[in-house]
JSON list of C-alpha atoms in Angstrom, two decimals:
[
{"chain": "G", "resi": 1, "resn": "MET", "atom": "CA", "xyz": [49.58, -113.33, 2.95]},
{"chain": "G", "resi": 2, "resn": "ALA", "atom": "CA", "xyz": [49.24, -109.52, 1.75]},
{"chain": "G", "resi": 3, "resn": "LYS", "atom": "CA", "xyz": [45.55, -110.50, 1.44]},
{"chain": "G", "resi": 4, "resn": "GLY", "atom": "CA", "xyz": [45.32, -111.64, 4.93]},
{"chain": "G", "resi": 5, "resn": "ASN", "atom": "CA", "xyz": [46.93, -108.04, 6.08]},
{"chain": "G", "resi": 6, "resn": "GLY", "atom": "CA", "xyz": [44.35, -106.17, 3.75]},
{"chain": "G", "resi": 7, "resn": "ALA", "atom": "CA", "xyz": [41.51, -107.82, 5.03]},
{"chain": "G", "resi": 8, "resn": "GLY", "atom": "CA", "xyz": [42.51, -107.20, 8.83]},
{"chain": "G", "resi": 9, "resn": "GLY", "atom": "CA", "xyz": [42.86, -103.40, 7.67]},
{"chain": "G", "resi": 10, "resn": "GLY", "atom": "CA", "xyz": [39.67, -103.38, 6.30]},
{"chain": "G", "resi": 11, "resn": "PHE", "atom": "CA", "xyz": [38.25, -104.84, 9.35]},
{"chain": "G", "resi": 12, "resn": "LEU", "atom": "CA", "xyz": [39.72, -102.16, 11.60]},
{"chain": "G", "resi": 13, "resn": "ALA", "atom": "CA", "xyz": [38.83, -99.48, 9.22]},
{"chain": "G", "resi": 14, "resn": "GLY", "atom": "CA", "xyz": [35.17, -100.67, 9.26]},
{"chain": "G", "resi": 15, "resn": "PHE", "atom": "CA", "xyz": [35.30, -101.15, 12.92]},
{"chain": "G", "resi": 16, "resn": "LEU", "atom": "CA", "xyz": [36.56, -97.80, 13.34]},
{"chain": "G", "resi": 17, "resn": "ILE", "atom": "CA", "xyz": [34.02, -96.19, 10.90]},
{"chain": "G", "resi": 18, "resn": "GLY", "atom": "CA", "xyz": [31.21, -98.23, 13.11]},
{"chain": "G", "resi": 19, "resn": "ALA", "atom": "CA", "xyz": [32.48, -96.81, 16.53]},
{"chain": "G", "resi": 20, "resn": "VAL", "atom": "CA", "xyz": [32.56, -93.30, 15.06]},
{"chain": "G", "resi": 21, "resn": "ILE", "atom": "CA", "xyz": [29.15, -93.74, 13.60]},
{"chain": "G", "resi": 22, "resn": "GLY", "atom": "CA", "xyz": [27.79, -95.51, 16.80]},
{"chain": "G", "resi": 23, "resn": "GLY", "atom": "CA", "xyz": [29.15, -92.65, 19.05]},
{"chain": "G", "resi": 24, "resn": "ALA", "atom": "CA", "xyz": [27.74, -89.94, 16.74]},
{"chain": "G", "resi": 25, "resn": "ALA", "atom": "CA", "xyz": [24.42, -91.67, 17.00]},
{"chain": "G", "resi": 26, "resn": "ALA", "atom": "CA", "xyz": [24.79, -92.00, 21.07]},
{"chain": "G", "resi": 27, "resn": "VAL", "atom": "CA", "xyz": [25.50, -88.36, 21.10]},
{"chain": "G", "resi": 28, "resn": "LEU", "atom": "CA", "xyz": [22.43, -87.34, 19.11]},
{"chain": "G", "resi": 29, "resn": "LEU", "atom": "CA", "xyz": [20.11, -89.61, 20.64]},
{"chain": "G", "resi": 30, "resn": "THR", "atom": "CA", "xyz": [21.43, -88.65, 24.13]},
{"chain": "G", "resi": 31, "resn": "GLN", "atom": "CA", "xyz": [21.06, -84.93, 23.22]},
{"chain": "G", "resi": 32, "resn": "GLU", "atom": "CA", "xyz": [17.66, -85.63, 22.07]},
{"chain": "G", "resi": 33, "resn": "GLU", "atom": "CA", "xyz": [16.91, -87.46, 25.31]},
{"chain": "G", "resi": 34, "resn": "THR", "atom": "CA", "xyz": [18.21, -84.67, 27.20]},
{"chain": "G", "resi": 35, "resn": "LEU", "atom": "CA", "xyz": [16.21, -81.95, 25.30]},
{"chain": "G", "resi": 36, "resn": "ASP", "atom": "CA", "xyz": [13.00, -84.09, 25.82]},
{"chain": "G", "resi": 37, "resn": "ARG", "atom": "CA", "xyz": [13.80, -84.05, 29.54]},
{"chain": "G", "resi": 38, "resn": "LEU", "atom": "CA", "xyz": [14.32, -80.43, 29.57]},
{"chain": "G", "resi": 39, "resn": "ALA", "atom": "CA", "xyz": [11.59, -80.06, 27.68]},
{"chain": "G", "resi": 40, "resn": "GLY", "atom": "CA", "xyz": [9.39, -82.10, 29.95]},
{"chain": "G", "resi": 41, "resn": "LYS", "atom": "CA", "xyz": [10.86, -80.35, 33.19]},
{"chain": "G", "resi": 42, "resn": "ALA", "atom": "CA", "xyz": [10.20, -76.93, 31.35]},
{"chain": "G", "resi": 43, "resn": "ARG", "atom": "CA", "xyz": [6.39, -77.98, 31.03]},
{"chain": "G", "resi": 44, "resn": "GLU", "atom": "CA", "xyz": [6.18, -79.07, 34.70]},
{"chain": "G", "resi": 45, "resn": "ALA", "atom": "CA", "xyz": [7.56, -75.85, 35.94]},
{"chain": "G", "resi": 46, "resn": "GLY", "atom": "CA", "xyz": [4.99, -73.88, 33.57]},
{"chain": "G", "resi": 47, "resn": "ASP", "atom": "CA", "xyz": [2.36, -75.87, 34.93]},
{"chain": "G", "resi": 48, "resn": "PHE", "atom": "CA", "xyz": [3.43, -75.36, 38.36]},
{"chain": "G", "resi": 49, "resn": "ALA", "atom": "CA", "xyz": [3.68, -71.63, 37.72]},
{"chain": "G", "resi": 50, "resn": "MET", "atom": "CA", "xyz": [0.35, -71.45, 36.36]},
{"chain": "G", "resi": 51, "resn": "GLY", "atom": "CA", "xyz": [-1.18, -73.48, 39.32]},
{"chain": "G", "resi": 52, "resn": "ALA", "atom": "CA", "xyz": [0.54, -70.89, 41.53]},
{"chain": "G", "resi": 53, "resn": "THR", "atom": "CA", "xyz": [-0.74, -68.04, 39.50]},
{"chain": "G", "resi": 54, "resn": "GLY", "atom": "CA", "xyz": [-4.44, -69.28, 39.90]},
{"chain": "G", "resi": 55, "resn": "ASP", "atom": "CA", "xyz": [-3.68, -69.97, 43.57]},
{"chain": "G", "resi": 56, "resn": "ILE", "atom": "CA", "xyz": [-2.54, -66.22, 44.25]},
{"chain": "G", "resi": 57, "resn": "ARG", "atom": "CA", "xyz": [-5.13, -64.84, 41.81]},
{"chain": "G", "resi": 58, "resn": "GLY", "atom": "CA", "xyz": [-7.79, -66.77, 44.12]},
{"chain": "G", "resi": 59, "resn": "LYS", "atom": "CA", "xyz": [-6.52, -65.43, 46.97]},
{"chain": "G", "resi": 60, "resn": "VAL", "atom": "CA", "xyz": [-6.35, -61.84, 45.60]},
{"chain": "G", "resi": 61, "resn": "GLY", "atom": "CA", "xyz": [-9.77, -62.14, 44.86]},
{"chain": "G", "resi": 62, "resn": "ASP", "atom": "CA", "xyz": [-10.66, -63.29, 48.31]},
{"chain": "G", "resi": 63, "resn": "VAL", "atom": "CA", "xyz": [-9.05, -60.61, 49.98]},
{"chain": "G", "resi": 64, "resn": "THR", "atom": "CA", "xyz": [-10.51, -57.96, 47.80]},
{"chain": "G", "resi": 65, "resn": "SER", "atom": "CA", "xyz": [-14.13, -59.38, 48.27]},
{"chain": "G", "resi": 66, "resn": "GLN", "atom": "CA", "xyz": [-13.31, -58.90, 51.83]},
{"chain": "G", "resi": 67, "resn": "TRP", "atom": "CA", "xyz": [-12.00, -55.13, 51.71]},
{"chain": "G", "resi": 68, "resn": "GLN", "atom": "CA", "xyz": [-14.72, -54.26, 49.56]},
{"chain": "G", "resi": 69, "resn": "SER", "atom": "CA", "xyz": [-17.26, -56.04, 52.09]},
{"chain": "G", "resi": 70, "resn": "SER", "atom": "CA", "xyz": [-15.37, -53.89, 54.92]},
{"chain": "G", "resi": 71, "resn": "VAL", "atom": "CA", "xyz": [-15.51, -50.75, 52.75]},
{"chain": "G", "resi": 72, "resn": "SER", "atom": "CA", "xyz": [-19.50, -51.10, 52.27]},
{"chain": "G", "resi": 73, "resn": "GLU", "atom": "CA", "xyz": [-20.08, -51.55, 56.04]},
{"chain": "G", "resi": 74, "resn": "LEU", "atom": "CA", "xyz": [-17.68, -48.66, 56.85]},
{"chain": "G", "resi": 75, "resn": "TYR", "atom": "CA", "xyz": [-19.34, -46.41, 54.57]},
{"chain": "G", "resi": 76, "resn": "GLU", "atom": "CA", "xyz": [-22.87, -47.38, 55.88]},
{"chain": "G", "resi": 77, "resn": "ARG", "atom": "CA", "xyz": [-21.67, -46.95, 59.32]},
{"chain": "G", "resi": 78, "resn": "GLY", "atom": "CA", "xyz": [-20.51, -43.58, 58.50]},
{"chain": "G", "resi": 79, "resn": "ARG", "atom": "CA", "xyz": [-23.80, -42.60, 56.51]},
{"chain": "G", "resi": 80, "resn": "GLN", "atom": "CA", "xyz": [-25.85, -43.66, 59.64]},
{"chain": "G", "resi": 81, "resn": "VAL", "atom": "CA", "xyz": [-23.49, -41.56, 61.86]},
{"chain": "G", "resi": 82, "resn": "VAL", "atom": "CA", "xyz": [-23.73, -38.59, 59.45]},
{"chain": "G", "resi": 83, "resn": "GLU", "atom": "CA", "xyz": [-27.65, -39.09, 59.42]},
{"chain": "G", "resi": 84, "resn": "SER", "atom": "CA", "xyz": [-27.80, -39.27, 63.46]},
{"chain": "G", "resi": 85, "resn": "ALA", "atom": "CA", "xyz": [-25.87, -36.30, 63.27]},
{"chain": "G", "resi": 86, "resn": "ARG", "atom": "CA", "xyz": [-27.69, -34.44, 60.95]},
{"chain": "G", "resi": 87, "resn": "ALA", "atom": "CA", "xyz": [-31.19, -35.34, 62.78]},
{"chain": "G", "resi": 88, "resn": "ASN", "atom": "CA", "xyz": [-29.45, -34.00, 66.23]},
{"chain": "G", "resi": 89, "resn": "ILE", "atom": "CA", "xyz": [-28.48, -30.80, 64.66]},
{"chain": "G", "resi": 90, "resn": "ASP", "atom": "CA", "xyz": [-31.97, -30.28, 63.21]},
{"chain": "G", "resi": 91, "resn": "ALA", "atom": "CA", "xyz": [-33.66, -30.88, 66.61]},
{"chain": "G", "resi": 92, "resn": "ALA", "atom": "CA", "xyz": [-30.90, -28.52, 68.30]},
{"chain": "G", "resi": 93, "resn": "VAL", "atom": "CA", "xyz": [-31.91, -25.71, 65.69]},
{"chain": "G", "resi": 94, "resn": "ALA", "atom": "CA", "xyz": [-35.67, -26.28, 66.03]},
{"chain": "G", "resi": 95, "resn": "GLU", "atom": "CA", "xyz": [-35.38, -25.79, 69.79]},
{"chain": "G", "resi": 96, "resn": "GLY", "atom": "CA", "xyz": [-33.25, -22.70, 69.54]},
{"chain": "G", "resi": 97, "resn": "ARG", "atom": "CA", "xyz": [-35.89, -21.48, 67.22]},
{"chain": "G", "resi": 98, "resn": "SER", "atom": "CA", "xyz": [-38.73, -22.16, 69.46]},
{"chain": "G", "resi": 99, "resn": "ALA", "atom": "CA", "xyz": [-36.60, -21.01, 72.71]},
{"chain": "G", "resi": 100, "resn": "ALA", "atom": "CA", "xyz": [-35.90, -17.59, 70.48]},
{"chain": "G", "resi": 101, "resn": "GLU", "atom": "CA", "xyz": [-39.44, -17.28, 69.64]},
{"chain": "G", "resi": 102, "resn": "GLU", "atom": "CA", "xyz": [-40.66, -17.85, 73.15]},
{"chain": "G", "resi": 103, "resn": "THR", "atom": "CA", "xyz": [-38.21, -15.25, 74.22]},
{"chain": "G", "resi": 104, "resn": "ALA", "atom": "CA", "xyz": [-39.45, -13.13, 71.95]},
{"chain": "G", "resi": 105, "resn": "ASP", "atom": "CA", "xyz": [-43.09, -13.23, 72.62]},
{"chain": "G", "resi": 106, "resn": "ASP", "atom": "CA", "xyz": [-42.28, -12.62, 76.43]},
{"chain": "G", "resi": 107, "resn": "LEU", "atom": "CA", "xyz": [-40.34, -9.49, 75.62]},
{"chain": "G", "resi": 108, "resn": "GLN", "atom": "CA", "xyz": [-43.15, -8.26, 73.50]},
{"chain": "G", "resi": 109, "resn": "ARG", "atom": "CA", "xyz": [-45.88, -9.20, 76.24]},
{"chain": "G", "resi": 110, "resn": "LYS", "atom": "CA", "xyz": [-43.51, -7.35, 78.76]},
{"chain": "G", "resi": 111, "resn": "ALA", "atom": "CA", "xyz": [-43.29, -4.56, 76.65]},
{"chain": "G", "resi": 112, "resn": "ASP", "atom": "CA", "xyz": [-46.87, -4.19, 75.37]},
{"chain": "G", "resi": 113, "resn": "GLY", "atom": "CA", "xyz": [-47.84, -4.44, 79.17]}
]
């Protein structure tokens, strides 16, 4: 009978060792699966961030292009206004000179005459 009790104790010890090893393996595998899931989620988040960044870059580029176009148009309009004003001033100066010359000629004729 002593052999029967010893065999039962060995079985129980083997069962406990197996359970501990199995539990440790389950924990390690579960941790590995969790790490894989976390890594996958991190990759997904990174891809999403890259996509969002690309969208933002595109929108900023579009807005920048529109601003540059608007600034170019405003510059051209301003240049045209300045040229028009310069032409008006030049014409007014020419008229003033002409009128001054006529007045000087009239005064000279009156003085001579």
